[in-house]
Structure formats: C-alpha cells, structure tokens
Short mmCIF file of C-alpha atoms in Angstrom, two decimals:
data_model
loop_
_atom_site.label_atom_id
_atom_site.label_comp_id
_atom_site.label_asym_id
_atom_site.label_seq_id
_atom_site.Cartn_x
_atom_site.Cartn_y
_atom_site.Cartn_z
CA MET A 794 -4.75 5.70 13.70
CA PHE A 795 -2.24 4.40 16.26
CA SER A 796 -1.23 6.71 19.15
CA PRO A 797 -1.11 6.95 22.99
CA ILE A 798 -3.45 9.96 22.62
CA ILE A 799 -6.34 10.20 20.16
CA GLU A 800 -7.96 13.61 19.82
CA PHE A 801 -11.39 13.86 18.24
CA LYS A 802 -14.38 16.09 17.56
CA LEU A 803 -17.93 14.78 17.40
CA HIS A 804 -20.11 16.75 14.99
CA GLY A 805 -23.57 15.62 16.04
CA VAL A 806 -24.82 13.39 18.84
CA TYR A 807 -23.12 10.03 19.42
CA GLN A 808 -24.19 7.23 21.73
CA HIS A 809 -21.94 4.86 23.68
CA SER A 810 -22.74 1.37 22.40
CA ALA A 811 -22.61 -0.24 25.87
CA SER A 812 -24.14 2.31 28.27
CA GLY A 813 -26.30 4.37 25.91
CA ARG A 814 -24.76 7.63 27.19
CA LYS A 815 -24.83 10.57 24.77
CA PHE A 816 -21.69 12.42 23.72
CA GLN A 817 -21.06 15.55 21.64
CA GLY A 818 -18.16 17.98 21.26
CA GLU A 819 -14.37 17.73 21.53
CA GLY A 820 -12.31 15.29 23.55
CA ASP A 821 -9.45 12.84 23.65
CA PHE A 822 -8.64 9.31 24.73
CA CYS A 823 -5.32 8.99 26.55
CA LEU A 824 -3.43 5.85 27.59
CA LYS A 825 -1.75 6.40 30.99
CA ASN A 826 -0.21 3.67 33.14
CA ASN A 827 -2.17 1.07 31.19
CA LYS A 828 -5.44 2.89 31.93
CA VAL A 829 -7.49 4.78 29.38
CA GLU A 830 -8.86 8.19 30.27
CA LEU A 831 -11.57 9.94 28.31
CA SER A 832 -11.44 13.73 28.61
CA MET A 833 -14.41 15.59 27.21
CA ASN A 834 -16.11 18.93 27.87
CA GLY A 835 -13.89 19.63 30.89
CA GLU A 836 -14.42 16.25 32.57
CA THR A 837 -12.06 13.24 32.73
CA GLU A 838 -12.99 9.64 33.50
CA VAL A 839 -11.41 6.21 33.24
CA CYS A 840 -13.14 4.13 30.59
CA GLU A 841 -13.22 0.49 29.61
CA LEU A 842 -12.18 -0.63 26.15
CA PRO A 843 -13.37 -1.27 23.53
CA PHE A 844 -15.23 2.05 23.59
CA GLU A 845 -17.55 2.57 20.64
CA LEU A 846 -19.45 5.76 19.81
CA ILE A 847 -22.32 5.35 17.33
CA PRO A 848 -23.98 8.32 15.58
CA LEU A 849 -27.66 8.75 16.29
CA ASP A 850 -28.15 10.18 12.81
CA GLU A 851 -25.73 8.56 10.35
CA GLN A 852 -26.60 10.99 7.58
CA SER A 853 -25.93 14.26 9.41
CA ALA A 854 -23.39 13.27 12.09
CA GLY A 855 -19.67 12.86 11.58
CA PHE A 856 -16.47 12.83 13.60
CA GLU A 857 -13.02 14.28 13.11
CA LEU A 858 -9.66 12.80 14.11
CA LEU A 859 -6.80 15.24 14.65
CA ASN A 860 -3.18 14.78 13.58
CA VAL A 861 -3.63 11.54 11.66
CA THR A 862 -0.35 10.28 10.18
CA ILE A 863 -0.65 9.34 6.50
CA GLY A 864 1.96 7.73 4.26
CA ILE A 865 3.45 5.92 7.28
CA ASN A 866 7.17 5.24 6.64
CA PHE A 867 6.89 6.44 3.04
CA HIS A 868 8.65 9.50 1.63
CA TRP A 869 5.45 11.60 1.72
CA GLU A 870 4.64 10.89 5.41
CA ARG A 871 2.77 13.77 7.10
CA LYS A 872 -0.07 14.56 9.48
CA GLU A 873 -3.54 15.88 8.69
CA ASN A 874 -6.96 16.14 10.28
CA GLN A 875 -9.53 13.80 8.77
CA SER A 876 -13.34 13.60 8.94
CA PHE A 877 -15.40 10.42 8.89
CA LYS A 878 -18.90 9.03 8.76
CA GLY A 879 -19.95 5.97 10.75
CA ALA A 880 -18.94 4.89 14.26
CA LEU A 881 -15.71 5.56 16.19
CA LYS A 882 -14.28 2.62 18.11
CA ILE A 883 -11.24 2.83 20.40
CA ILE A 884 -9.22 -0.27 21.22
CA GLN A 885 -5.83 -0.85 22.85
CA GLU A 886 -2.99 -2.60 21.05
CA ASN A 887 0.21 -3.02 23.09
CA GLU A 888 1.46 0.45 24.10
CA HIS A 889 -0.92 2.51 21.99
CA LEU A 890 -4.57 3.18 21.31
CA THR A 891 -6.06 2.42 17.91
CA ALA A 892 -8.95 4.38 16.40
CA VAL A 893 -11.18 2.22 14.23
CA ASN A 894 -13.89 3.54 11.92
CA VAL A 895 -16.87 1.18 11.65
CA LEU A 896 -18.94 1.64 8.50
CA SER A 897 -20.51 -0.13 5.55
CA LEU A 898 -18.43 -1.47 2.68
CA GLU A 899 -20.02 0.79 0.06
CA ASP A 900 -19.52 3.92 2.20
CA TYR A 901 -15.91 2.87 2.69
CA LEU A 902 -15.47 2.59 -1.07
CA LEU A 903 -16.70 6.16 -1.62
CA SER A 904 -13.70 7.39 0.34
CA VAL A 905 -11.17 4.86 -0.95
CA ILE A 906 -11.86 5.73 -4.56
CA SER A 907 -11.38 9.42 -3.78
CA SER A 908 -8.32 8.79 -1.59
CA GLU A 909 -6.49 6.35 -3.86
CA MET A 910 -7.41 8.29 -6.99
CA SER A 911 -8.55 11.82 -7.66
CA ALA A 912 -12.29 12.32 -7.33
CA THR A 913 -12.12 13.90 -10.80
CA SER A 914 -10.71 10.78 -12.50
CA SER A 915 -12.36 9.36 -15.60
CA ALA A 916 -15.57 7.42 -15.01
CA GLU A 917 -14.16 4.14 -16.38
CA LEU A 918 -11.07 4.33 -14.18
CA LEU A 919 -13.22 4.96 -11.11
CA LYS A 920 -15.49 2.04 -11.99
CA ALA A 921 -12.50 -0.27 -12.42
CA HIS A 922 -11.07 0.84 -9.09
CA SER A 923 -14.44 0.39 -7.39
CA VAL A 924 -14.51 -3.26 -8.47
CA ILE A 925 -10.93 -4.05 -7.47
CA SER A 926 -11.13 -2.16 -4.14
CA ARG A 927 -14.36 -3.98 -3.27
CA SER A 928 -12.83 -7.32 -4.28
CA TRP A 929 -9.60 -6.71 -2.38
CA LEU A 930 -11.42 -5.73 0.82
CA LEU A 931 -13.68 -8.78 0.81
CA ALA A 932 -10.70 -11.02 0.06
CA GLN A 933 -8.79 -9.48 2.98
CA ILE A 934 -11.70 -10.04 5.36
CA GLU A 935 -11.83 -13.69 4.30
CA LYS A 936 -8.06 -14.01 4.63
CA GLY A 937 -8.10 -12.40 8.08
CA GLU A 938 -10.76 -14.84 9.25
CA GLN A 939 -8.72 -17.79 7.97
CA ILE A 940 -5.58 -16.53 9.71
CA ASN A 941 -7.44 -16.01 12.99
CA LYS A 942 -8.82 -19.56 12.79
CA SER A 943 -5.47 -21.13 12.03
CA GLY A 944 -3.68 -19.04 14.66
CA SER A 945 -0.51 -18.86 12.60
CA TYR A 946 0.72 -16.63 9.82
CA SER A 947 4.45 -16.36 9.30
CA THR A 948 5.83 -13.47 7.25
CA CYS A 949 9.54 -14.03 7.82
CA PHE A 950 11.95 -16.89 7.15
CA GLU A 951 15.48 -16.61 8.50
CA SER A 952 18.48 -18.86 8.15
CA GLU A 953 22.21 -18.36 8.52
CA GLY A 954 23.06 -15.32 6.41
CA GLU A 955 19.58 -14.80 4.95
CA ARG A 956 16.29 -13.12 5.82
CA VAL A 957 13.20 -13.28 3.57
CA LYS A 958 10.35 -11.12 4.82
CA TRP A 959 7.15 -9.63 3.49
CA TYR A 960 4.42 -7.34 4.80
CA ASP A 961 0.71 -8.07 4.47
CA ARG A 962 -1.70 -9.17 7.24
CA GLU A 963 0.82 -9.38 10.08
CA ASP A 964 -0.54 -6.59 12.31
CA HIS A 965 -4.22 -6.37 11.32
CA THR A 966 -5.76 -8.93 13.68
CA ASN A 967 -8.16 -6.53 15.45
CA PHE A 968 -9.71 -4.85 12.42
CA ASP A 969 -10.32 -5.62 8.76
CA VAL A 970 -7.91 -3.19 7.07
CA CYS A 971 -5.78 -0.19 7.93
CA ALA A 972 -6.39 3.21 6.36
CA ASP A 973 -2.94 3.83 4.90
CA ASP A 974 -0.87 2.75 1.90
CA HIS A 975 -0.14 -0.59 3.58
CA CYS A 976 -3.73 -1.55 2.63
CA GLN A 977 -5.85 1.00 0.77
CA ARG A 978 -5.80 4.73 1.34
CA TYR A 979 -8.93 5.56 3.30
CA GLN A 980 -9.12 9.19 4.38
CA GLY A 981 -12.81 9.44 5.25
CA ILE A 982 -14.86 12.25 3.79
CA THR A 983 -11.76 14.48 3.91
CA LYS A 984 -11.35 13.62 0.23
CA ALA A 985 -14.68 14.88 -1.05
CA SER A 986 -16.47 12.42 -3.28
CA THR A 987 -17.88 13.80 -6.52
CA GLY A 988 -21.01 12.73 -8.32
CA THR A 989 -18.77 10.73 -10.67
CA VAL A 990 -17.32 8.79 -7.73
CA LYS A 991 -20.75 8.05 -6.29
CA SER A 992 -21.99 6.98 -9.71
CA ALA A 993 -18.96 4.70 -10.18
CA VAL A 994 -19.53 2.97 -6.84
CA GLU A 995 -23.30 2.72 -7.29
CA SER A 996 -23.15 1.51 -10.91
CA THR A 997 -20.76 -1.30 -9.91
CA SER A 998 -22.52 -2.08 -6.61
CA GLY A 999 -21.88 -5.66 -5.56
CA LEU A 1000 -19.56 -6.37 -8.52
CA VAL A 1001 -16.34 -8.19 -7.69
CA LEU A 1002 -13.59 -10.00 -9.55
CA THR A 1003 -13.75 -13.76 -9.16
CA TYR A 1004 -11.63 -16.70 -10.27
CA ASN A 1005 -13.02 -20.23 -10.01
CA ASN A 1006 -15.93 -18.65 -8.13
CA ALA A 1007 -13.66 -17.26 -5.37
CA ILE A 1008 -13.28 -13.52 -4.83
CA CYS A 1009 -9.96 -12.30 -6.21
CA ASP A 1010 -7.28 -10.80 -4.02
CA ALA A 1011 -7.20 -7.89 -6.45
CA ARG A 1012 -3.92 -6.07 -5.83
CA TYR A 1013 -2.76 -2.82 -7.40
CA SER A 1014 0.15 -0.40 -7.25
CA LYS A 1015 0.91 3.11 -8.42
CA CYS A 1016 3.12 2.26 -11.43
CA CYS A 1017 4.22 -1.20 -12.55
CA GLY A 1018 7.10 0.20 -14.60
CA GLY A 1019 5.84 -1.51 -17.75
CA VAL A 1020 5.37 -5.11 -16.58
CA SER A 1021 3.34 -6.43 -13.63
CA GLU A 1022 4.72 -8.82 -11.02
CA LEU A 1023 3.48 -12.16 -9.59
CA PHE A 1024 1.78 -12.26 -6.19
CA GLU A 1025 4.08 -14.98 -4.84
CA ASN A 1026 7.17 -12.90 -5.58
CA VAL A 1027 5.95 -10.16 -3.24
CA TRP A 1028 3.98 -11.94 -0.50
CA GLU A 1029 3.52 -15.57 0.58
CA SER A 1030 4.22 -18.38 -1.86
CA VAL A 1031 0.66 -18.73 -3.13
CA THR A 1032 -0.05 -18.65 -6.85
CA HIS A 1033 -3.02 -16.58 -8.02
CA PRO A 1034 -3.41 -17.25 -11.77
CA TYR A 1035 -5.18 -13.90 -12.29
CA LEU A 1036 -2.13 -12.04 -10.86
CA THR A 1037 0.23 -12.97 -13.64
CA LYS A 1038 2.78 -11.21 -15.83
CA VAL A 1039 1.13 -8.46 -17.87
CA VAL A 1040 2.99 -6.23 -20.30
CA ASP A 1041 1.36 -2.84 -19.76
CA ALA A 1042 0.85 -2.03 -23.44
CA PRO A 1043 -1.45 -3.01 -26.34
CA GLN A 1044 1.55 -4.82 -27.89
CA PRO A 1045 4.96 -5.66 -26.38
CA PRO A 1046 7.35 -2.72 -27.00
CA GLU A 1047 9.79 -3.41 -29.81
CA GLY A 1048 13.50 -3.73 -29.18
CA TYR A 1049 13.30 -5.18 -25.68
CA GLY A 1050 13.75 -8.70 -24.37
CA LEU A 1051 10.99 -9.41 -21.86
CA GLU A 1052 12.52 -12.31 -19.93
CA LEU A 1053 13.15 -9.91 -17.09
CA GLN A 1054 14.32 -12.62 -14.68
CA ASN A 1055 17.41 -12.54 -16.89
CA GLU A 1056 19.96 -9.86 -15.92
CA GLN A 1057 20.62 -8.80 -19.49
CA ASP A 1058 16.96 -8.26 -20.35
CA ALA A 1059 16.29 -6.65 -16.95
CA HIS A 1060 19.16 -4.18 -17.40
CA GLN A 1061 18.01 -3.20 -20.90
CA TRP A 1062 14.40 -2.79 -19.76
CA ILE A 1063 15.09 -0.85 -16.56
CA THR A 1064 17.62 1.52 -18.13
CA GLY A 1065 15.48 1.97 -21.24
CA ASN A 1066 12.33 3.94 -21.95
CA PRO A 1067 9.82 1.42 -23.35
CA ASP A 1068 6.50 2.70 -24.66
CA THR A 1069 3.86 1.39 -22.24
CA PHE A 1070 0.58 2.68 -20.81
CA CYS A 1071 2.20 3.86 -17.56
CA ASN A 1072 5.01 5.69 -19.38
CA THR A 1073 3.29 9.07 -19.45
CA THR A 1074 4.03 12.66 -18.53
CA ASP A 1075 0.50 13.87 -19.27
CA SER A 1076 -0.24 16.07 -16.25
CA GLU A 1077 -4.00 15.83 -16.72
CA ILE A 1078 -3.92 12.03 -16.65
CA LEU A 1079 -1.41 11.93 -13.78
CA SER A 1080 -3.59 14.25 -11.70
CA GLN A 1081 -6.28 11.53 -11.78
CA VAL A 1082 -3.99 9.13 -9.90
CA LEU A 1083 -1.54 11.33 -8.03
CA ASN A 1084 -3.01 13.41 -5.21
CA ASP A 1085 -1.23 16.57 -4.07
CA TYR A 1086 1.52 14.83 -2.08
CA ASP A 1087 1.89 12.10 -4.72
CA MET A 1088 2.70 14.77 -7.30
CA GLU A 1089 5.95 15.30 -5.36
CA THR A 1090 7.08 12.06 -7.04
CA PRO A 1091 7.50 12.93 -10.75
CA ASP A 1092 10.08 10.25 -11.65
CA PHE A 1093 7.91 7.22 -10.98
CA TYR A 1094 8.45 5.41 -14.32
CA ARG A 1095 12.25 5.49 -14.33
CA TRP A 1096 14.25 6.85 -11.41
CA LYS A 1097 17.78 7.18 -10.04
CA VAL A 1098 19.20 7.13 -6.49
CA VAL A 1099 22.85 7.59 -5.46
CA LEU A 1100 24.08 6.38 -2.05
CA SER A 1101 27.53 6.90 -0.62
CA GLN A 1102 29.37 4.10 1.16
CA SER A 1103 28.63 5.63 4.57
CA GLU A 1104 24.96 6.22 3.68
CA ILE A 1105 24.40 2.66 2.54
CA GLN A 1106 26.07 1.23 5.67
CA ASP A 1107 23.97 3.47 7.93
CA LEU A 1108 20.75 2.52 6.12
CA LEU A 1109 21.46 -1.21 6.33
CA LYS A 1110 22.07 -0.92 10.08
CA SER A 1111 19.10 1.34 10.89
CA LYS A 1112 16.47 -0.03 8.50
CA VAL A 1113 17.10 -3.78 8.40
CA GLY A 1114 19.66 -4.40 11.18
CA ILE A 1115 22.50 -5.60 8.94
CA ASP A 1116 26.21 -4.83 9.39
CA VAL A 1117 28.51 -6.42 6.82
CA GLY A 1118 31.31 -3.86 7.11
CA ASN A 1119 32.15 -1.96 3.94
CA VAL A 1120 29.63 -2.80 1.22
CA LEU A 1121 31.56 -4.23 -1.73
CA ASP A 1122 28.75 -5.37 -4.03
CA LEU A 1123 24.99 -5.79 -4.41
CA VAL A 1124 24.18 -8.95 -6.34
CA PRO A 1125 20.64 -9.84 -7.52
CA LEU A 1126 20.13 -13.57 -6.87
CA GLU A 1127 16.55 -13.76 -8.12
CA ARG A 1128 14.32 -11.43 -10.10
CA GLY A 1129 10.61 -11.64 -10.72
CA VAL A 1130 8.86 -11.44 -14.08
CA SER A 1131 8.79 -7.61 -13.90
CA GLY A 1132 12.50 -7.36 -13.17
CA ARG A 1133 11.87 -6.70 -9.48
CA ILE A 1134 14.56 -8.22 -7.28
CA ILE A 1135 13.18 -10.89 -4.95
CA ARG A 1136 16.47 -11.92 -3.30
CA LEU A 1137 19.55 -9.70 -3.08
CA ARG A 1138 23.00 -10.57 -1.74
CA ILE A 1139 24.79 -7.77 0.09
CA VAL A 1140 28.52 -8.51 -0.11
CA GLY A 1141 30.56 -6.86 2.63
CA SER A 1142 34.16 -6.75 3.79
CA ASN A 1143 33.24 -8.66 6.95
CA SER A 1144 30.39 -10.88 5.77
CA SER A 1145 27.59 -11.30 3.26
CA PHE A 1146 23.86 -11.31 3.83
CA VAL A 1147 20.85 -12.12 1.61
CA ILE A 1148 17.57 -10.21 1.97
CA GLY A 1149 14.12 -10.44 0.37
CA LYS A 1150 11.31 -9.95 -0.57
CA GLU A 1151 10.77 -6.77 -2.53
CA LEU A 1152 9.64 -4.41 0.26
CA GLU A 1153 12.43 -5.52 2.60
CA ILE A 1154 14.87 -4.73 -0.21
CA ARG A 1155 13.27 -1.33 -0.79
CA LYS A 1156 13.47 -0.51 2.92
CA ALA A 1157 17.16 -1.41 3.08
CA PHE A 1158 18.32 1.36 0.77
CA SER A 1159 16.15 4.35 1.66
CA ALA A 1160 15.17 6.38 4.70
CA SER A 1161 11.57 5.54 3.67
CA HIS A 1162 11.40 3.08 0.76
CA LEU A 1163 12.92 2.90 -2.68
CA TYR A 1164 10.17 3.37 -5.27
CA SER A 1165 10.49 -0.30 -6.25
CA SER A 1166 12.90 -3.25 -6.19
CA ALA A 1167 13.12 -3.24 -10.00
CA PHE A 1168 16.58 -1.72 -10.17
CA VAL A 1169 20.10 -2.24 -11.43
CA VAL A 1170 23.16 -1.05 -9.55
CA GLU A 1171 26.49 0.37 -10.67
CA LYS A 1172 29.42 0.93 -8.33
CA GLY A 1173 30.92 4.36 -7.88
CA GLU A 1174 34.67 4.88 -7.95
CA VAL A 1175 36.50 1.99 -6.29
CA LYS A 1176 39.44 2.83 -4.03
CA ASN A 1177 41.46 0.11 -2.32
CA GLY A 1178 38.77 -2.37 -3.34
CA ILE A 1179 35.95 -0.39 -1.70
CA PRO A 1180 33.29 1.43 -3.79
CA GLU A 1181 32.77 5.04 -2.73
CA GLY A 1182 29.07 4.57 -3.40
CA PHE A 1183 26.39 2.91 -5.51
CA HIS A 1184 24.17 4.25 -8.30
CA PHE A 1185 20.65 2.78 -8.49
CA THR A 1186 18.58 3.01 -11.67
CA GLY A 1187 15.04 1.76 -11.17
CA ALA A 1188 11.64 1.23 -12.76
CA GLY A 1189 8.16 1.73 -11.36
CA TRP A 1190 6.59 2.77 -8.08
CA GLY A 1191 5.28 0.05 -5.78
CA HIS A 1192 5.13 -3.75 -5.77
CA GLY A 1193 3.76 -3.93 -9.32
CA VAL A 1194 1.21 -6.70 -8.70
CA GLY A 1195 -2.21 -6.50 -10.39
CA LEU A 1196 -3.59 -3.22 -11.69
CA CYS A 1197 -1.19 -0.39 -12.50
CA GLN A 1198 -3.01 2.77 -11.44
CA ILE A 1199 -1.19 5.12 -13.82
CA GLY A 1200 -1.48 2.64 -16.68
CA ALA A 1201 -5.19 2.22 -15.95
CA ALA A 1202 -5.62 6.01 -15.94
CA VAL A 1203 -4.05 6.18 -19.39
CA MET A 1204 -6.33 3.38 -20.58
CA GLY A 1205 -9.38 5.17 -19.21
CA ALA A 1206 -8.36 8.40 -20.93
CA SER A 1207 -7.80 6.47 -24.17
CA GLY A 1208 -11.36 5.18 -24.34
CA TYR A 1209 -11.03 1.72 -22.76
CA SER A 1210 -14.03 0.60 -20.71
CA TYR A 1211 -13.67 -0.43 -17.07
CA LYS A 1212 -14.24 -4.06 -18.09
CA GLU A 1213 -11.45 -3.84 -20.67
CA ILE A 1214 -9.16 -2.31 -18.03
CA LEU A 1215 -9.91 -5.12 -15.57
CA ASN A 1216 -9.50 -7.80 -18.24
CA HIS A 1217 -6.12 -6.34 -19.17
CA TYR A 1218 -4.66 -6.51 -15.66
CA PHE A 1219 -6.48 -9.55 -14.21
CA LYS A 1220 -6.16 -12.26 -16.84
CA GLY A 1221 -8.84 -14.95 -16.64
CA ALA A 1222 -10.85 -13.25 -13.88
CA ASP A 1223 -14.61 -12.80 -14.14
CA ILE A 1224 -16.68 -9.79 -13.11
CA THR A 1225 -19.40 -11.24 -10.91
CA LYS A 1226 -22.40 -9.77 -9.07
CA ARG A 1227 -22.21 -10.98 -5.47
CA TYR A 1228 -24.83 -8.83 -3.72
#
C-alpha cells in the first residue's frame, strides 16, 4: 500500500520491534512536511522509520489496512479494506508511505492462492498454482538481490523516434514483491482460505519448478489467448527455455497457421475462434479463476475495442507522452510467438514513433490497459486521408507468458493432475523439493 496516510486497526497486541512498546487499537501513520506522525488512541507523536509492529501472538492477532487500492491502473481498480496476519512495517518511499506485510512464505501463499484464484478452485489447479507462485516468489527474491548488488537495472531503451519499455522489478527495491497484479495478488486473509487451499499449499510444501537446478521464474497470466508468449518478448532480453511457445490445447487446432509472428497467420488466429483450453464460457470453471471484479471482464478470449481519432490522440498524449498529430496508421513491426505485438509504429501526420514492449503498447490505447497486445487493427472511415478511428480485435488477457490461468482451470476440471498442468505450460522444467 502506497499513500501519504495509512490507516490501520490492530486486532490483538502488537509490539514495536525497536522499543518494545505495546500497541493495540486504531490509528494512522501520516507523512507531513517530511515527518511521520503516528496517531493512535487520541495521542499523536513523531516516529522514526522504519516502524515495525510485531504481533505477540501470531495465531490470534491480525491487523487491518483501510482503503487499500487494488487493480492499480487496471480497468477494475477500486479500494477495499484488507486484513492480514504477520507484522506491519511502515517505510517511506519518496513522497509517500509504504505499508509492508512481513510474514512467512507459506502463509503468504495461502492468501495468494485465494486471491489469484477462487478458494473453491479444483484441488489440482490450486496445487499447480501453489508450486508456480512459490517458485516465482523465490525467483523474484533472488533477482532482487542480484539487482541490488549490481546497482543497475534498466527497463527502458530510447532512441530517436522509438521507446522500448517494460515493467518488472523497477520499483520494488525496498521489499520482495508488491501485493497487486504487477506481481501476485496478495490480499491477506480478506480472501478466506478453504481447507482445499490449505491442503494444496501443505501437500506441495517446498516444491518448486527448477531448470538446470535453478528455480524457475514461473510466470503466469489470466488468459494466453490460445498460445503462450516468450519471456524475452515481454521483459528483458533473457531467454528462459521453460517459458517457450505453448499451444494451449491437447493438439494444435485445425485450420490455423501457427507462425503468429507472420501477419497473415496472426490475423487469422486473432480474428478466429480456435478450440483451445482457455476458450471456454463455462461459468463454473471461470469462477475458479475470476474473482468478483474479474467477472466484469467476460470477453477475455477474443475482444474488440473501438477508438475515435480524438480518443486515440488523447490516450497517446496522456498515457505514453506521444504526439504525432493525426494518427494515420498503426503498423506492427514485430510480433511474438503468440501474436502479441512487441514493437508498434504509430504513423502520424506530423511524425512517426515506435513503442514497445507489450505493456507499453497496451497502456497507449486504453485509459487502463488493453487486455493484451495480441491485436489486429482496422481503420475506420478515412476522410481527407485521416481515419475517423481505429477498430482493435484482440486475443487473450495479460502478457501470456507461462501458465494460462483459465486454460489451467479447464485442465484441472478435465482431470489433468497438477504435474501434468505444470508440464504442459513449463516445458522441460522439473518439480523439485527445495525445503
């Protein structure tokens, strides 16, 4: 949670890690004139950061954060109160305070599995997600340590008329992972864990995906759209052999060319309706993956967006700081193996500009994000050489790398084991007991 004011409730007795003072009840931390004030039980004092409150009884105590923003910058963004186990740590980052929850990895997983998926999902799906969420977290901790040691991690390359940017570890230097869709959804004990969730985490305890004995950076997205994408086409140019192209079906769908870097095959695939695992309308299966606010997105497999000329100009200026005049054309320069556009040329009446990678492209054409960068574009009516608008037809929801959550839910409901699900999406990876 990032805010100048952090409101909280302590349910149980908490102890300040430095002074040993006891705290209980409601309060808030407030950043004023570069000083942090703690107001609690009618008293206000200036406090030094970091300020960590540790529960005296971890089993019975818990804390609540008020007005937590979830789905930051996505189309389902909203605020909610959330409850947590473990310790509450307050730090300052630039002009805001950051609330950090300190807890064990396995306790963290209990919430992630229930936040990313429904707590009522199939047992095999929950087991698969336990393994990949555990693997991803450990890989991120290792990656964060490497970045901190090197002191450099560039996520943007700019040259004349081009900007290639991605989003990964750029603002997570003071904690392991954030709690939102940027990393993994972690909403504390707000999302009640069921016995099935606890069993899934416990039965896979210590199991991770490995490749050449290294823990896998096990990525996943909501819906791959039928084919998964390569890591290096979304983030930095590092090849992970286990994050390769996977057709999300028992057999490649008939009637489609699958060289989706090719415009002809990409157009046929994206505008078609291929039979894949994640192509489902089964509400019972979807409810395993899509929580209440996710269910507001029913057109995840194939979708359409129409933008007028004025809308697209305004979005380019406000979202990615680009002004090319009237937008005349949108030209894919490079597609990934899933058909997702990696580099896109925006042709304008005044100039042209190239943007990438996939999330930067998605941000450029939506007030939040397009569902994915796997899209084809048709011009609206052209008057005096200027299109009145553009029609986007797209495939999938998210970056498409690694496990496809909706596809995995279908596999779980179809009788596949969690090991078969993991072997399907992470080719060549091993399931290894690490602790």
